[in-house]
mmCIF file of C-alpha atoms in Angstrom:
data_model
loop_
_atom_site.group_PDB
_atom_site.id
_atom_site.type_symbol
_atom_site.label_atom_id
_atom_site.label_comp_id
_atom_site.label_asym_id
_atom_site.label_seq_id
_atom_site.Cartn_x
_atom_site.Cartn_y
_atom_site.Cartn_z
ATOM 1 C CA MET A 54 -0.264 0.286 0.060
ATOM 2 C CA ALA A 55 3.247 2.303 0.644
ATOM 3 C CA SER A 56 3.996 2.319 -3.149
ATOM 4 C CA ALA A 57 0.535 2.418 -4.233
ATOM 5 C CA PHE A 58 0.031 5.655 -1.799
ATOM 6 C CA ARG A 59 3.565 7.478 -3.056
ATOM 7 C CA LEU A 60 1.964 7.321 -6.732
ATOM 8 C CA SER A 61 -1.077 8.639 -5.747
ATOM 9 C CA LEU A 62 0.925 12.122 -4.439
ATOM 10 C CA LYS A 63 1.699 14.719 -7.212
ATOM 11 C CA PRO A 64 3.787 17.700 -5.835
ATOM 12 C CA LYS A 65 2.742 21.121 -6.252
ATOM 13 C CA VAL A 66 4.709 24.290 -6.094
ATOM 14 C CA SER A 67 2.976 27.798 -5.540
ATOM 15 C CA ASP A 68 4.632 31.214 -4.447
ATOM 16 C CA ASN A 69 2.659 31.272 -1.312
ATOM 17 C CA MET A 70 1.427 27.844 -1.091
ATOM 18 C CA THR A 71 -2.043 28.734 -0.609
ATOM 19 C CA HIS A 72 -3.354 25.462 -1.409
ATOM 20 C CA LEU A 73 -1.906 24.227 1.608
ATOM 21 C CA MET A 74 -3.269 26.991 3.970
ATOM 22 C CA VAL A 75 -6.830 26.272 6.506
ATOM 23 C CA ASP A 76 -9.522 29.058 5.672
ATOM 24 C CA PHE A 77 -10.359 30.416 9.037
ATOM 25 C CA SER A 78 -12.142 33.538 7.845
ATOM 26 C CA GLN A 79 -15.632 32.218 9.405
ATOM 27 C CA GLU A 80 -13.917 31.303 12.721
ATOM 28 C CA ARG A 81 -12.474 34.696 13.164
ATOM 29 C CA GLN A 82 -15.764 36.207 12.237
ATOM 30 C CA MET A 83 -17.784 34.423 14.856
ATOM 31 C CA LEU A 84 -14.828 35.247 17.325
ATOM 32 C CA GLN A 85 -14.746 38.992 16.436
ATOM 33 C CA THR A 86 -19.160 39.148 17.380
ATOM 34 C CA LEU A 87 -18.593 37.900 21.037
ATOM 35 C CA LYS A 88 -18.823 40.119 23.407
ATOM 36 C CA PHE A 89 -17.001 38.729 26.543
ATOM 37 C CA LEU A 90 -18.730 39.810 30.097
ATOM 38 C CA PRO A 91 -15.991 42.079 31.601
ATOM 39 C CA VAL A 92 -14.863 41.100 35.745
ATOM 40 C CA PRO A 93 -18.223 42.863 38.182
ATOM 41 C CA LYS A 94 -15.949 45.797 40.400
ATOM 42 C CA ALA A 95 -15.651 45.123 44.060
ATOM 43 C CA PRO A 96 -18.775 46.590 46.046
ATOM 44 C CA GLU A 97 -18.598 49.172 48.649
ATOM 45 C CA ILE A 98 -20.382 47.996 51.944
ATOM 46 C CA ASP A 99 -21.985 51.154 53.881
ATOM 47 C CA PRO A 100 -21.753 51.125 57.600
ATOM 48 C CA VAL A 101 -24.527 53.238 57.875
ATOM 49 C CA GLU A 102 -26.911 51.522 56.642
ATOM 50 C CA CYS A 103 -25.484 48.226 58.508
ATOM 51 C CA LEU A 104 -27.803 47.471 61.638
ATOM 52 C CA VAL A 105 -27.260 45.246 64.396
ATOM 53 C CA ALA A 106 -30.193 44.377 66.327
ATOM 54 C CA ASP A 107 -31.795 41.843 68.078
ATOM 55 C CA ASN A 108 -29.499 38.827 67.574
ATOM 56 C CA ALA A 109 -29.565 40.025 63.875
ATOM 57 C CA VAL A 110 -27.268 41.783 61.467
ATOM 58 C CA THR A 111 -28.176 43.480 58.208
ATOM 59 C CA VAL A 112 -25.280 44.550 55.853
ATOM 60 C CA ALA A 113 -26.359 46.794 53.209
ATOM 61 C CA TRP A 114 -23.550 47.632 49.960
ATOM 62 C CA ARG A 115 -23.579 49.477 46.604
ATOM 63 C CA MET A 116 -21.512 49.043 43.425
ATOM 64 C CA THR A 117 -19.202 51.630 42.326
ATOM 65 C CA GLU A 118 -20.275 51.694 38.973
ATOM 66 C CA GLU A 119 -23.508 50.805 37.228
ATOM 67 C CA ASP A 120 -22.991 47.486 36.326
ATOM 68 C CA ASN A 121 -26.489 45.863 34.585
ATOM 69 C CA LYS A 122 -24.362 42.004 34.177
ATOM 70 C CA ILE A 123 -24.933 41.844 37.747
ATOM 71 C CA ASP A 124 -26.311 37.953 38.623
ATOM 72 C CA HIS A 125 -26.332 37.982 42.260
ATOM 73 C CA PHE A 126 -23.999 38.681 45.158
ATOM 74 C CA ILE A 127 -21.619 36.898 47.992
ATOM 75 C CA LEU A 128 -21.797 37.308 51.938
ATOM 76 C CA GLU A 129 -19.226 36.222 53.997
ATOM 77 C CA TYR A 130 -18.914 36.819 57.531
ATOM 78 C CA ARG A 131 -16.518 35.888 60.476
ATOM 79 C CA LYS A 132 -16.339 36.390 64.325
ATOM 80 C CA THR A 133 -13.831 37.626 65.879
ATOM 81 C CA ASN A 134 -12.633 39.657 68.788
ATOM 82 C CA PHE A 135 -10.511 42.124 67.235
ATOM 83 C CA ASP A 136 -11.442 45.878 66.493
ATOM 84 C CA GLY A 137 -10.472 46.713 63.230
ATOM 85 C CA LEU A 138 -9.312 44.503 59.852
ATOM 86 C CA PRO A 139 -9.325 41.358 59.483
ATOM 87 C CA ARG A 140 -6.437 39.360 61.105
ATOM 88 C CA VAL A 141 -5.183 35.920 59.232
ATOM 89 C CA LYS A 142 -3.623 34.125 62.075
ATOM 90 C CA ASP A 143 -6.190 32.880 64.567
ATOM 91 C CA GLU A 144 -9.369 34.034 62.999
ATOM 92 C CA ARG A 145 -12.378 31.677 62.558
ATOM 93 C CA CYS A 146 -13.240 30.510 58.883
ATOM 94 C CA TRP A 147 -15.478 32.931 56.510
ATOM 95 C CA GLU A 148 -18.936 31.210 56.056
ATOM 96 C CA MET A 149 -20.591 32.051 53.080
ATOM 97 C CA ILE A 150 -24.048 33.204 52.171
ATOM 98 C CA ASP A 151 -24.725 32.677 48.187
ATOM 99 C CA ASN A 152 -27.430 33.784 45.575
ATOM 100 C CA ILE A 153 -28.269 36.603 47.082
ATOM 101 C CA LYS A 154 -30.516 38.841 44.480
ATOM 102 C CA GLY A 155 -30.295 42.548 46.317
ATOM 103 C CA THR A 156 -27.559 44.585 47.664
ATOM 104 C CA GLU A 157 -28.446 44.073 51.582
ATOM 105 C CA TYR A 158 -28.713 40.868 53.765
ATOM 106 C CA THR A 159 -30.257 40.472 57.208
ATOM 107 C CA LEU A 160 -28.447 37.410 59.502
ATOM 108 C CA SER A 161 -30.889 36.555 62.230
ATOM 109 C CA GLY A 162 -31.114 33.981 64.850
ATOM 110 C CA LEU A 163 -27.155 34.387 65.374
ATOM 111 C CA LYS A 164 -25.474 33.999 69.417
ATOM 112 C CA PHE A 165 -22.991 37.027 70.116
ATOM 113 C CA ASP A 166 -20.397 35.386 71.587
ATOM 114 C CA SER A 167 -17.935 37.438 70.180
ATOM 115 C CA LYS A 168 -17.044 41.190 70.671
ATOM 116 C CA TYR A 169 -16.966 41.800 66.560
ATOM 117 C CA MET A 170 -18.244 40.552 63.118
ATOM 118 C CA ASN A 171 -16.368 40.928 60.200
ATOM 119 C CA PHE A 172 -18.409 41.206 56.553
ATOM 120 C CA ARG A 173 -17.561 41.581 52.758
ATOM 121 C CA VAL A 174 -19.071 41.017 49.591
ATOM 122 C CA ARG A 175 -18.386 40.477 46.100
ATOM 123 C CA ALA A 176 -20.514 40.514 42.574
ATOM 124 C CA CYS A 177 -20.939 37.844 40.138
ATOM 125 C CA ASN A 178 -22.075 37.736 36.490
ATOM 126 C CA LYS A 179 -23.352 34.581 34.157
ATOM 127 C CA ALA A 180 -19.427 33.752 34.251
ATOM 128 C CA VAL A 181 -16.939 35.370 37.199
ATOM 129 C CA ALA A 182 -17.388 36.247 40.590
ATOM 130 C CA GLY A 183 -15.752 39.856 40.717
ATOM 131 C CA GLU A 184 -13.073 40.958 43.550
ATOM 132 C CA TYR A 185 -14.404 41.378 47.359
ATOM 133 C CA SER A 186 -15.059 44.726 48.809
ATOM 134 C CA ASP A 187 -12.982 46.143 51.978
ATOM 135 C CA PRO A 188 -13.840 44.013 55.107
ATOM 136 C CA VAL A 189 -16.129 46.433 57.381
ATOM 137 C CA THR A 190 -16.297 44.944 61.413
ATOM 138 C CA LEU A 191 -19.515 45.405 63.283
ATOM 139 C CA GLU A 192 -19.731 45.160 67.267
ATOM 140 C CA THR A 193 -21.924 42.566 68.413
ATOM 141 C CA LYS A 194 -21.447 42.593 72.130
ATOM 142 C CA ALA A 195 -23.477 40.698 74.512
ATOM 143 C CA LEU A 196 -23.708 38.818 78.174
ATOM 144 C CA ASN A 197 -21.866 35.612 77.592
ATOM 145 C CA PHE A 198 -21.803 33.730 80.504
ATOM 146 C CA SER A 199 -21.874 29.905 81.611
ATOM 147 C CA LEU A 200 -22.862 28.149 85.073
ATOM 148 C CA ASP A 201 -20.015 28.089 88.014
ATOM 149 C CA ASN A 202 -19.637 24.379 89.391
ATOM 150 C CA SER A 203 -18.074 25.703 91.966
ATOM 151 C CA SER A 204 -20.439 27.292 93.056
ATOM 152 C CA SER A 205 -23.353 25.071 92.984
ATOM 153 C CA HIS A 206 -25.316 22.636 95.295
ATOM 154 C CA LEU A 207 -24.360 19.351 95.801
ATOM 155 C CA ASN A 208 -27.265 17.979 94.882
ATOM 156 C CA LEU A 209 -26.998 19.840 91.081
ATOM 157 C CA LYS A 210 -24.927 18.512 87.964
ATOM 158 C CA VAL A 211 -23.635 21.862 86.065
ATOM 159 C CA GLU A 212 -22.755 21.448 82.375
ATOM 160 C CA ASP A 213 -22.144 24.852 80.944
ATOM 161 C CA THR A 214 -25.599 26.518 80.511
ATOM 162 C CA CYS A 215 -27.297 23.394 81.917
ATOM 163 C CA VAL A 216 -28.573 22.660 85.048
ATOM 164 C CA GLU A 217 -30.249 19.683 86.365
ATOM 165 C CA TRP A 218 -31.581 18.480 89.656
ATOM 166 C CA ASP A 219 -29.921 14.867 91.300
ATOM 167 C CA PRO A 220 -31.063 13.447 94.343
ATOM 168 C CA THR A 221 -28.110 11.218 94.930
ATOM 169 C CA GLY A 222 -25.449 14.237 93.256
ATOM 170 C CA GLY A 223 -24.230 14.710 96.606
ATOM 171 C CA LYS A 224 -23.103 11.082 97.697
ATOM 172 C CA GLY A 225 -21.811 10.496 94.209
ATOM 173 C CA GLN A 226 -19.633 13.406 93.617
ATOM 174 C CA GLU A 227 -18.211 13.004 97.136
ATOM 175 C CA SER A 228 -16.912 9.832 96.613
ATOM 176 C CA LYS A 229 -15.535 10.465 93.186
ATOM 177 C CA VAL A 230 -14.151 13.460 93.819
ATOM 178 C CA LYS A 231 -12.643 11.910 97.323
ATOM 179 C CA GLY A 232 -10.776 9.206 95.008
ATOM 180 C CA LYS A 233 -8.752 11.880 92.525
ATOM 181 C CA GLU A 234 -7.700 14.074 95.177
ATOM 182 C CA ASN A 235 -4.127 13.024 95.176
ATOM 183 C CA LYS A 236 -4.414 14.015 91.592
ATOM 184 C CA GLY A 237 -5.227 17.367 91.793
ATOM 185 C CA SER A 238 -8.693 16.509 89.262
ATOM 186 C CA VAL A 239 -11.952 18.003 89.846
ATOM 187 C CA HIS A 240 -14.849 15.867 88.585
ATOM 188 C CA VAL A 241 -17.339 16.650 86.536
ATOM 189 C CA THR A 242 -20.395 14.963 86.014
ATOM 190 C CA SER A 243 -21.966 14.784 83.194
ATOM 191 C CA LEU A 244 -25.478 16.419 82.774
ATOM 192 C CA LYS A 245 -28.154 13.026 82.270
ATOM 193 C CA LYS A 246 -31.842 12.080 82.838
ATOM 194 C CA HIS A 247 -32.625 10.926 86.093
ATOM 195 C CA THR A 248 -36.001 9.105 87.656
ATOM 196 C CA ARG A 249 -38.071 11.234 89.847
ATOM 197 C CA SER A 250 -39.568 8.331 91.848
ATOM 198 C CA GLY A 251 -39.239 8.291 95.642
ATOM 199 C CA THR A 252 -38.237 12.119 95.738
ATOM 200 C CA PRO A 253 -38.069 13.536 99.205
ATOM 201 C CA SER A 254 -39.409 16.835 99.726
ATOM 202 C CA PRO A 255 -37.059 20.146 99.695
ATOM 203 C CA LYS A 256 -38.269 21.243 102.843
ATOM 204 C CA ARG A 257 -37.475 17.921 104.606
ATOM 205 C CA THR A 258 -33.688 18.303 104.247
ATOM 206 C CA SER A 259 -32.073 18.271 106.926
ATOM 207 C CA ILE A 260 -28.086 19.812 107.452
ATOM 208 C CA GLY A 261 -26.829 17.280 109.452
ATOM 209 C CA SER A 262 -27.589 14.358 107.220
ATOM 210 C CA ARG A 263 -26.165 15.466 103.934
ATOM 211 C CA PRO A 264 -22.492 14.882 102.895
ATOM 212 C CA PRO A 265 -19.593 16.846 103.754
ATOM 213 C CA ALA A 266 -18.477 20.204 100.915
ATOM 214 C CA VAL A 267 -17.168 18.942 97.921
ATOM 215 C CA ARG A 268 -17.380 21.538 95.757
ATOM 216 C CA GLY A 269 -14.445 24.198 96.265
ATOM 217 C CA SER A 270 -15.776 22.706 100.400
ATOM 218 C CA ARG A 271 -18.754 25.063 99.970
ATOM 219 C CA ASP A 272 -22.343 23.137 100.747
ATOM 220 C CA ARG A 273 -23.827 26.299 99.363
ATOM 221 C CA PHE A 274 -27.978 26.234 100.086
ATOM 222 C CA THR A 275 -30.219 24.258 102.480
ATOM 223 C CA GLY A 276 -33.850 23.663 102.446
ATOM 224 C CA GLU A 277 -35.909 24.841 98.818
ATOM 225 C CA SER A 278 -32.402 26.347 97.446
ATOM 226 C CA TYR A 279 -30.285 24.709 95.557
ATOM 227 C CA THR A 280 -28.506 26.905 94.151
ATOM 228 C CA VAL A 281 -26.545 27.742 91.110
ATOM 229 C CA LEU A 282 -24.669 30.969 90.270
ATOM 230 C CA GLY A 283 -23.262 32.561 86.611
ATOM 231 C CA ASP A 284 -19.737 32.731 86.403
ATOM 232 C CA THR A 285 -19.606 36.136 84.749
ATOM 233 C CA ALA A 286 -20.268 39.197 87.132
ATOM 234 C CA ILE A 287 -22.136 42.254 86.150
ATOM 235 C CA GLU A 288 -20.720 45.375 86.787
ATOM 236 C CA SER A 289 -22.324 48.096 84.473
ATOM 237 C CA GLY A 290 -24.746 48.369 81.184
ATOM 238 C CA GLN A 291 -27.763 47.065 79.911
ATOM 239 C CA HIS A 292 -27.806 42.563 79.608
ATOM 240 C CA TYR A 293 -30.230 39.797 78.830
ATOM 241 C CA TRP A 294 -30.494 36.356 78.883
ATOM 242 C CA GLU A 295 -33.705 33.505 79.041
ATOM 243 C CA VAL A 296 -34.132 30.608 80.880
ATOM 244 C CA LYS A 297 -36.432 27.793 79.841
ATOM 245 C CA ALA A 298 -37.181 25.125 82.669
ATOM 246 C CA GLN A 299 -38.082 21.734 81.607
ATOM 247 C CA LYS A 300 -41.529 20.670 81.314
ATOM 248 C CA ASP A 301 -41.685 18.639 84.958
ATOM 249 C CA CYS A 302 -39.997 20.915 86.789
ATOM 250 C CA LYS A 303 -41.103 21.438 90.471
ATOM 251 C CA SER A 304 -39.661 24.356 91.364
ATOM 252 C CA TYR A 305 -37.736 26.844 90.284
ATOM 253 C CA SER A 306 -36.208 30.253 90.333
ATOM 254 C CA VAL A 307 -34.512 32.984 88.442
ATOM 255 C CA GLY A 308 -32.655 36.027 89.322
ATOM 256 C CA ILE A 309 -29.442 37.381 90.177
ATOM 257 C CA ALA A 310 -27.082 37.750 93.442
ATOM 258 C CA TYR A 311 -24.654 39.331 94.860
ATOM 259 C CA LYS A 312 -21.107 37.704 95.154
ATOM 260 C CA THR A 313 -21.650 38.044 99.166
ATOM 261 C CA LEU A 314 -24.370 35.881 99.154
ATOM 262 C CA GLY A 315 -23.948 33.905 102.334
ATOM 263 C CA LYS A 316 -23.675 30.360 102.338
ATOM 264 C CA PHE A 317 -26.827 29.617 103.591
ATOM 265 C CA ASP A 318 -29.175 32.723 102.003
ATOM 266 C CA GLN A 319 -31.832 31.460 99.963
ATOM 267 C CA LEU A 320 -32.640 33.103 96.372
ATOM 268 C CA GLY A 321 -35.136 36.331 97.193
ATOM 269 C CA LYS A 322 -34.908 35.565 101.277
ATOM 270 C CA THR A 323 -32.433 38.144 102.114
ATOM 271 C CA ASN A 324 -31.943 41.918 100.822
ATOM 272 C CA THR A 325 -28.455 40.582 98.495
ATOM 273 C CA SER A 326 -30.773 38.919 95.647
ATOM 274 C CA TRP A 327 -33.737 39.566 93.685
ATOM 275 C CA CYS A 328 -35.449 36.724 91.811
ATOM 276 C CA ILE A 329 -38.826 35.102 90.799
ATOM 277 C CA HIS A 330 -40.433 31.642 91.614
ATOM 278 C CA VAL A 331 -42.268 29.208 90.065
ATOM 279 C CA ASN A 332 -43.268 26.313 92.208
ATOM 280 C CA ASN A 333 -45.080 23.617 90.710
ATOM 281 C CA TRP A 334 -45.510 21.540 93.874
ATOM 282 C CA LEU A 335 -48.309 20.510 95.771
ATOM 283 C CA GLN A 336 -49.653 23.910 94.592
ATOM 284 C CA ASN A 337 -48.625 26.243 91.796
ATOM 285 C CA THR A 338 -47.679 29.527 92.738
ATOM 286 C CA PHE A 339 -45.644 32.195 90.921
ATOM 287 C CA ALA A 340 -44.078 34.561 92.344
ATOM 288 C CA ALA A 341 -41.021 37.209 93.064
ATOM 289 C CA LYS A 342 -38.962 37.689 95.802
ATOM 290 C CA HIS A 343 -36.979 39.734 97.746
ATOM 291 C CA ASN A 344 -35.958 40.257 101.018
ATOM 292 C CA ASN A 345 -37.653 37.612 102.697
ATOM 293 C CA LYS A 346 -40.825 39.607 101.342
ATOM 294 C CA VAL A 347 -43.271 38.027 98.474
ATOM 295 C CA LYS A 348 -45.174 39.382 95.633
ATOM 296 C CA VAL A 349 -47.859 36.801 94.038
ATOM 297 C CA LEU A 350 -47.642 37.578 90.396
ATOM 298 C CA ASP A 351 -51.224 36.752 88.644
ATOM 299 C CA VAL A 352 -50.144 35.831 84.903
ATOM 300 C CA THR A 353 -49.561 32.367 83.167
ATOM 301 C CA VAL A 354 -46.123 31.373 83.791
ATOM 302 C CA PRO A 355 -44.435 31.572 80.704
ATOM 303 C CA GLU A 356 -42.639 28.692 78.884
ATOM 304 C CA LYS A 357 -39.294 30.466 78.882
ATOM 305 C CA ILE A 358 -38.646 33.494 80.669
ATOM 306 C CA GLY A 359 -36.125 36.745 79.695
ATOM 307 C CA VAL A 360 -33.913 38.322 81.975
ATOM 308 C CA PHE A 361 -33.404 41.949 81.763
ATOM 309 C CA CYS A 362 -30.701 43.748 84.377
ATOM 310 C CA ASP A 363 -29.673 47.344 84.159
ATOM 311 C CA PHE A 364 -27.195 47.619 86.477
ATOM 312 C CA ASP A 365 -26.645 51.340 86.316
ATOM 313 C CA GLY A 366 -30.425 52.287 86.353
ATOM 314 C CA GLY A 367 -31.034 49.865 89.392
ATOM 315 C CA GLN A 368 -33.512 47.711 87.360
ATOM 316 C CA LEU A 369 -34.262 43.839 87.096
ATOM 317 C CA SER A 370 -36.762 43.371 85.221
ATOM 318 C CA PHE A 371 -38.366 39.638 83.934
ATOM 319 C CA TYR A 372 -40.604 39.095 80.447
ATOM 320 C CA ASP A 373 -41.997 36.285 78.949
ATOM 321 C CA ALA A 374 -39.069 35.474 76.317
ATOM 322 C CA ASN A 375 -41.653 35.324 73.154
ATOM 323 C CA SER A 376 -44.642 37.562 73.705
ATOM 324 C CA LYS A 377 -42.564 39.662 75.435
ATOM 325 C CA GLN A 378 -44.908 40.597 78.291
ATOM 326 C CA LEU A 379 -43.428 42.114 81.697
ATOM 327 C CA LEU A 380 -43.935 39.695 84.096
ATOM 328 C CA TYR A 381 -42.551 41.875 87.083
ATOM 329 C CA SER A 382 -39.911 44.100 87.877
ATOM 330 C CA PHE A 383 -37.676 45.342 90.701
ATOM 331 C CA LYS A 384 -36.511 49.179 91.366
ATOM 332 C CA THR A 385 -33.195 49.210 93.616
ATOM 333 C CA LYS A 386 -29.689 50.302 93.440
ATOM 334 C CA PHE A 387 -26.659 48.338 93.243
ATOM 335 C CA THR A 388 -23.815 49.164 95.477
ATOM 336 C CA GLN A 389 -22.183 45.666 94.383
ATOM 337 C CA PRO A 390 -21.822 43.383 91.125
ATOM 338 C CA VAL A 391 -24.082 41.314 90.943
ATOM 339 C CA LEU A 392 -24.280 37.333 89.152
ATOM 340 C CA PRO A 393 -27.164 35.473 88.016
ATOM 341 C CA GLY A 394 -28.674 33.245 90.263
ATOM 342 C CA PHE A 395 -30.642 29.973 89.285
ATOM 343 C CA MET A 396 -32.690 27.586 91.821
ATOM 344 C CA VAL A 397 -34.082 24.053 90.464
ATOM 345 C CA TRP A 398 -35.501 21.408 91.960
ATOM 346 C CA CYS A 399 -36.737 18.041 90.508
ATOM 347 C CA GLY A 400 -36.090 18.898 87.054
ATOM 348 C CA GLY A 401 -33.353 21.077 85.064
ATOM 349 C CA LEU A 402 -32.866 24.647 83.502
ATOM 350 C CA SER A 403 -31.220 25.525 80.360
ATOM 351 C CA LEU A 404 -30.383 28.947 79.742
ATOM 352 C CA SER A 405 -30.038 31.114 76.359
ATOM 353 C CA THR A 406 -26.918 33.470 76.791
ATOM 354 C CA GLY A 407 -24.668 35.972 73.938
ATOM 355 C CA MET A 408 -28.171 38.007 73.195
ATOM 356 C CA GLN A 409 -28.492 41.630 73.192
ATOM 357 C CA VAL A 410 -31.487 43.445 74.655
ATOM 358 C CA PRO A 411 -34.342 43.001 72.371
ATOM 359 C CA SER A 412 -35.556 46.144 70.965
ATOM 360 C CA ALA A 413 -39.147 45.344 72.749
ATOM 361 C CA VAL A 414 -38.074 45.202 75.852
ATOM 362 C CA ARG A 415 -35.698 48.379 75.134
ATOM 363 C CA THR A 416 -39.177 50.197 74.084
ATOM 364 C CA LEU A 417 -40.975 48.757 77.223
ATOM 365 C CA GLN A 418 -38.597 49.702 79.508
ATOM 366 C CA LYS A 419 -38.569 53.378 78.678
ATOM 367 C CA SER A 420 -42.341 53.935 79.030
ATOM 368 C CA GLU A 421 -41.977 51.522 82.301
ATOM 369 C CA ASN A 422 -39.147 54.175 83.478
ATOM 370 C CA GLY A 423 -42.106 56.832 83.423
ATOM 371 C CA MET A 424 -44.165 54.692 85.806
ATOM 372 C CA THR A 425 -44.093 54.056 89.808
ATOM 373 C CA GLY A 426 -45.123 50.516 89.173
ATOM 374 C CA SER A 427 -47.234 47.786 91.736
ATOM 375 C CA ALA A 428 -44.115 46.662 92.960
ATOM 376 C CA SER A 429 -42.790 49.276 95.636
ATOM 377 C CA SER A 430 -43.248 46.244 98.097
ATOM 378 C CA LEU A 431 -40.552 44.623 97.498
ATOM 379 C CA ASN A 432 -38.295 47.426 95.895
ATOM 380 C CA ASN A 433 -35.520 48.928 97.986
ATOM 381 C CA VAL A 434 -32.023 50.305 98.201
ATOM 382 C CA THR A 435 -29.484 47.888 99.000
ATOM 383 C CA GLN A 436 -26.591 48.125 100.832
#
């Protein structure tokens, strides 16, 4: 076949060899008619139009040049404790929200567990994403605290923002801690469900029959007050947190107390603590307590209780966390730092922290401050 192939070829030579050139004229014409999309310019975030409220952040931006080819935007954010420009080292990863059609977006339901949040945005067309905008830092400061295990009653199991009553907690923890004393370790019991059968009455608890203290040598409260305090003191400003009780919880209190709360003091029974108390054992009661005075509240116990503390203004208010209905308000003058305080018996509590003061609560506070209120019987100036 090779011989026959050679015989079929006839060499041809010309001046420009046009007979060997490929004609790309049609393809060239097609390429020249194509219109490529330009890379979008970087947007510009407007800090004045950005809003931080109710644990939500609204970010607004604009394009520096008109571009009708923009298809959508990408918003990225991350939490940080540093003010100013984002830092590369020791920072959290960026989180992304894609396919935003407008020039504004609201992040809701956030937990503000950092002082600031960084934001940046980029524009995208059908072909490519543009450059990022200059990052903007917004303040997202709120009160974050956990439960202080060292301050809790022996019969309470504490884990971060959860506490549960355990009738066998004292003896069980005593033996476990004694076994680890030489190693200098502290036993932390995990939060578990326990049966409620055979539950002793808290008012029949005998001080002499209880095991010795093993948590920081503090056998805190006796009787009805199985108490634990928060680990962060409030010394100024306005703060808000929420508390939810288990459905089968028989008795619990929510409030604040001074650091100087005595070893045998109970929440609401001295002039150094304020609380509202819910009792579902034998008879149902809902009352505000302070300085051993009780004010029965003629309102329905909410599913979740919101606590508002205005340290500088000397105000402690309790709200229905869902409807923001005011339940009760104390007016006093705080002379020492206060700690969040909780009591629970036959049940458990869970906390929500890292929350800003809701706008509805701020509005109610403004109107309430102009009124004397009906709670004057429990309000006083403490020393």
